[in-house]
CSV table of C-alpha atoms in Angstrom, one decimal:
chain,number,residue,atom,x,y,z
A,298,MET,CA,0.0,0.0,0.0
A,299,TYR,CA,1.3,3.5,-0.8
A,300,GLY,CA,0.2,7.0,-1.8
A,301,LYS,CA,-3.5,7.9,-1.7
A,302,ASP,CA,-4.5,4.5,-0.3
A,303,SER,CA,-2.0,4.8,2.5
A,304,MET,CA,-3.2,8.3,3.4
A,305,LYS,CA,-6.9,7.1,3.2
A,306,MET,CA,-6.1,4.2,5.7
A,307,ALA,CA,-4.2,6.6,8.0
A,308,LYS,CA,-7.0,9.1,8.2
A,309,ILE,CA,-9.5,6.3,9.0
A,310,ALA,CA,-7.2,5.0,11.7
A,311,ASP,CA,-6.6,8.5,13.0
A,312,LYS,CA,-10.3,9.2,13.4
A,313,LEU,CA,-11.0,5.9,15.2
A,314,ALA,CA,-7.9,6.2,17.4
A,315,LYS,CA,-9.4,9.5,18.6
A,316,LYS,CA,-12.9,7.9,19.0
A,317,TYR,CA,-11.6,5.1,21.2
A,318,ASN,CA,-8.8,7.0,22.8
A,319,ILE,CA,-6.2,4.3,22.3
A,320,ASP,CA,-2.6,4.2,21.2
A,321,CYS,CA,-2.6,3.3,17.5
A,322,ILE,CA,0.6,2.4,15.7
A,323,PHE,CA,0.5,3.1,11.9
A,324,THR,CA,3.2,1.9,9.6
A,325,GLY,CA,3.7,2.6,5.9
A,326,GLN,CA,6.1,3.2,3.0
A,327,LEU,CA,8.8,5.5,4.1
A,328,ILE,CA,8.1,7.9,1.3
A,329,ASP,CA,4.5,8.4,2.5
A,330,LEU,CA,5.1,8.9,6.2
A,331,GLN,CA,6.0,12.6,6.4
A,332,LYS,CA,2.8,13.5,4.6
A,333,ILE,CA,0.9,11.3,7.0
A,334,VAL,CA,2.6,12.9,10.0
A,335,LEU,CA,1.3,16.3,8.7
A,336,GLU,CA,-2.3,15.2,8.2
A,337,THR,CA,-3.0,13.1,11.3
A,338,ASN,CA,-3.0,13.8,15.0
A,339,ASN,CA,-3.7,10.6,16.9
A,340,LEU,CA,-1.3,8.0,15.5
A,341,ILE,CA,2.1,6.8,16.4
A,342,ILE,CA,3.6,7.1,12.9
A,343,THR,CA,6.1,4.2,12.5
A,344,ALA,CA,8.8,3.5,10.0
A,345,GLN,CA,9.0,-0.1,8.8
A,346,HIS,CA,12.8,-0.2,9.1
A,347,MET,CA,15.9,1.9,9.8
A,348,ASP,CA,19.7,1.3,9.9
A,349,SER,CA,22.1,1.9,12.7
A,350,LEU,CA,24.4,4.4,10.9
A,351,VAL,CA,25.2,7.9,12.0
A,352,PRO,CA,25.1,11.0,9.7
A,353,GLY,CA,27.9,10.8,7.1
A,354,ARG,CA,28.3,8.1,4.5
A,355,GLY,CA,25.2,5.9,4.0
A,356,MET,CA,23.8,5.9,0.4
A,357,GLY,CA,20.7,3.8,0.3
A,358,HIS,CA,20.3,3.4,4.1
A,359,VAL,CA,17.6,4.8,6.4
A,360,LEU,CA,19.2,7.4,8.7
A,361,PRO,CA,17.6,7.5,12.2
A,362,GLU,CA,18.0,11.2,12.4
A,363,GLY,CA,16.1,11.5,9.2
A,364,LEU,CA,13.2,9.7,10.7
A,365,VAL,CA,13.1,11.9,13.7
A,366,ASP,CA,13.4,15.1,11.6
A,367,ALA,CA,10.3,13.9,9.6
A,368,GLY,CA,8.3,13.6,12.8
A,369,ILE,CA,8.3,9.8,12.9
A,370,GLN,CA,8.0,8.4,16.4
A,371,ALA,CA,8.7,4.7,16.2
A,372,VAL,CA,10.3,2.0,14.1
A,373,VAL,CA,9.5,-1.7,13.4
A,374,LEU,CA,12.6,-3.9,13.3
A,375,ASN,CA,13.3,-7.5,12.3
A,376,HIS,CA,10.0,-8.1,10.4
A,377,ALA,CA,10.0,-11.4,8.6
A,378,GLU,CA,10.3,-9.5,5.3
A,379,LYS,CA,13.3,-7.5,6.7
A,380,PRO,CA,15.2,-9.7,9.1
A,381,LEU,CA,18.3,-8.5,11.0
A,382,THR,CA,21.1,-10.4,12.7
A,383,ILE,CA,21.3,-10.1,16.4
A,384,ALA,CA,24.3,-7.9,16.1
A,385,LYS,CA,22.6,-5.5,13.7
A,386,LEU,CA,19.4,-5.5,15.7
A,387,ASP,CA,21.3,-4.7,19.0
A,388,ALA,CA,23.0,-1.8,17.3
A,389,THR,CA,19.9,-0.5,15.7
A,390,ILE,CA,17.8,-0.6,18.9
A,391,LYS,CA,20.6,1.3,20.7
A,392,ARG,CA,20.6,4.0,18.0
A,393,ALA,CA,16.8,4.3,18.2
A,394,LYS,CA,17.0,4.8,21.9
A,395,GLU,CA,19.6,7.5,21.5
A,396,LEU,CA,17.1,9.5,19.5
A,397,GLY,CA,14.0,8.7,21.5
A,398,LEU,CA,12.4,6.5,18.8
A,399,MET,CA,10.2,3.7,20.1
A,400,THR,CA,11.4,0.3,19.1
A,401,ILE,CA,8.9,-2.4,18.0
A,402,VAL,CA,10.8,-5.6,17.3
A,403,CYS,CA,9.4,-8.7,15.6
A,404,ALA,CA,10.2,-12.3,16.7
A,405,ASP,CA,9.1,-15.7,15.4
A,406,THR,CA,9.8,-18.5,17.8
A,407,VAL,CA,9.8,-18.7,21.6
A,408,GLU,CA,13.6,-18.9,21.6
A,409,GLN,CA,13.8,-15.7,19.4
A,410,CYS,CA,11.3,-13.9,21.7
A,411,ARG,CA,13.5,-14.7,24.7
A,412,ALA,CA,16.8,-13.7,23.0
A,413,ILE,CA,15.4,-10.4,21.5
A,414,ALA,CA,13.9,-9.5,24.9
A,415,GLU,CA,17.5,-9.4,26.2
A,416,LEU,CA,18.0,-6.4,23.9
A,417,ASN,CA,15.3,-4.4,25.7
A,418,PRO,CA,13.1,-3.1,22.9
A,419,ASP,CA,10.1,-1.0,24.0
A,420,CYS,CA,7.7,-3.4,22.4
A,421,MET,CA,7.8,-6.8,20.7
A,422,ILE,CA,5.5,-8.3,18.1
A,423,CYS,CA,5.4,-12.1,18.7
A,424,GLU,CA,4.1,-13.8,15.5
A,425,PRO,CA,5.0,-17.0,13.7
A,426,ASN,CA,6.3,-16.1,10.3
A,427,THR,CA,4.2,-18.9,8.7
A,428,LEU,CA,1.0,-17.3,9.8
A,429,ILE,CA,1.6,-13.7,8.6
A,430,GLY,CA,-1.0,-12.7,6.1
A,431,THR,CA,-2.9,-16.0,6.3
A,432,GLY,CA,-5.9,-14.9,8.3
A,433,ASN,CA,-5.1,-17.6,10.8
A,434,SER,CA,-4.1,-16.3,14.3
A,435,SER,CA,-1.6,-17.9,16.6
A,436,ASN,CA,-2.7,-20.7,18.8
A,437,GLU,CA,-3.1,-20.4,22.6
A,438,GLU,CA,0.1,-22.3,23.4
A,439,TYR,CA,2.2,-20.0,21.2
A,440,ILE,CA,0.7,-16.9,22.7
A,441,LEU,CA,1.2,-18.0,26.3
A,442,GLU,CA,4.7,-19.3,25.8
A,443,THR,CA,6.0,-16.3,23.9
A,444,THR,CA,4.4,-13.9,26.3
A,445,LYS,CA,5.9,-15.8,29.2
A,446,ALA,CA,9.4,-15.9,27.6
A,447,VAL,CA,9.5,-12.1,27.1
A,448,ARG,CA,8.1,-11.2,30.5
A,449,GLU,CA,10.6,-13.5,32.3
A,450,VAL,CA,13.4,-11.5,30.7
A,451,ASN,CA,11.9,-8.0,31.0
A,452,SER,CA,8.4,-7.4,32.3
A,453,ASN,CA,8.4,-3.8,31.0
A,454,ILE,CA,8.4,-4.8,27.3
A,455,LEU,CA,5.0,-4.3,25.8
A,456,ILE,CA,3.9,-7.4,23.9
A,457,MET,CA,1.8,-7.5,20.7
A,458,GLN,CA,0.4,-10.8,19.4
A,459,ALA,CA,-0.5,-10.1,15.8
A,460,ALA,CA,-0.1,-12.9,13.3
A,461,GLY,CA,-3.3,-13.4,11.3
A,462,VAL,CA,-5.4,-11.2,13.6
A,463,SER,CA,-8.3,-10.0,11.4
A,464,ASN,CA,-11.5,-9.6,13.5
A,465,ALA,CA,-12.9,-8.9,16.9
A,466,ALA,CA,-12.8,-12.5,18.0
A,467,ASP,CA,-9.0,-12.7,17.3
A,468,VAL,CA,-8.5,-9.4,19.2
A,469,LYS,CA,-10.4,-10.8,22.2
A,470,LYS,CA,-8.4,-14.0,22.1
A,471,VAL,CA,-4.9,-12.5,22.1
A,472,MET,CA,-5.8,-9.9,24.7
A,473,THR,CA,-7.5,-12.4,27.0
A,474,LEU,CA,-4.3,-14.5,26.8
A,475,GLY,CA,-2.2,-11.6,28.1
A,476,ALA,CA,-1.0,-9.4,25.2
A,477,ASP,CA,-0.8,-5.7,25.6
A,478,GLY,CA,-2.0,-5.0,22.1
A,479,THR,CA,-2.5,-6.4,18.6
A,480,GLY,CA,-2.8,-5.3,15.0
A,481,GLY,CA,-3.6,-6.3,11.5
A,482,THR,CA,-2.7,-5.8,7.9
A,483,SER,CA,-4.2,-8.1,5.3
A,484,GLY,CA,-7.3,-8.6,7.3
A,485,ILE,CA,-8.0,-4.9,7.2
A,486,ILE,CA,-6.8,-4.3,3.6
A,487,ASN,CA,-8.9,-7.1,2.2
A,488,ALA,CA,-12.1,-6.1,4.1
A,489,PRO,CA,-15.0,-4.6,2.1
A,490,SER,CA,-14.8,-1.5,4.4
A,491,TRP,CA,-11.6,-0.5,6.0
A,492,GLU,CA,-13.4,1.7,8.4
A,493,ASP,CA,-15.8,-0.9,9.5
A,494,LYS,CA,-13.0,-3.5,10.0
A,495,ILE,CA,-10.8,-1.1,12.0
A,496,ASP,CA,-13.8,0.0,14.1
A,497,GLU,CA,-14.6,-3.6,14.8
A,498,MET,CA,-11.1,-4.4,16.0
A,499,MET,CA,-10.6,-1.2,18.0
A,500,SER,CA,-13.9,-1.6,19.7
A,501,ALA,CA,-12.9,-5.1,20.8
A,502,LEU,CA,-9.4,-3.8,21.9
A,503,VAL,CA,-10.7,-0.9,23.9
A,504,LYS,CA,-12.4,-3.2,26.4
A,505,PHE,CA,-8.9,-4.3,27.5
A,506,LYS,CA,-7.5,-0.8,27.8
A,507,LYS,CA,-5.4,-0.4,30.9
């Protein structure tokens, strides 16, 4: 998603985040994010990647300072489509923290969740790579085990359980099992009405707001 569609989605999410008074993370193509920052007020605008470099040489890389200058507040790291080594992930999380960017780090297995929690990101998205975009959400055992693995290392890390979440029932399931939040992509994009789908999921989520 990009351009006008991305802006349309952002404005819908912005309106509903205000309606329900919840923290809503919105990611998008880097080239669209600065426009979205300027035209929304209630979203945590989030880059889908950044690099750990400092100003200087870096052709083709995503400079952390550039994100901050554009008004971006957070960054997703280590998504299944943009994986990082532990060394690169460690360095990138530290660079983000230097600049006050919220770090949202993806992890696949229970072992990965435990290892990445040691790097102390602000938030983790625990989701099996095999379920991303399938419409099938994680089973109860996975949600409980990954949540436990993260909390045993650092109880301050926020946990999102997100793979395949696409309706209110999925939201209720992951939140009841101990997640701090959830999200969706394909389930929203493929819905007949983006606004109705986001409203459905946010209305389910707000019942668990702390």
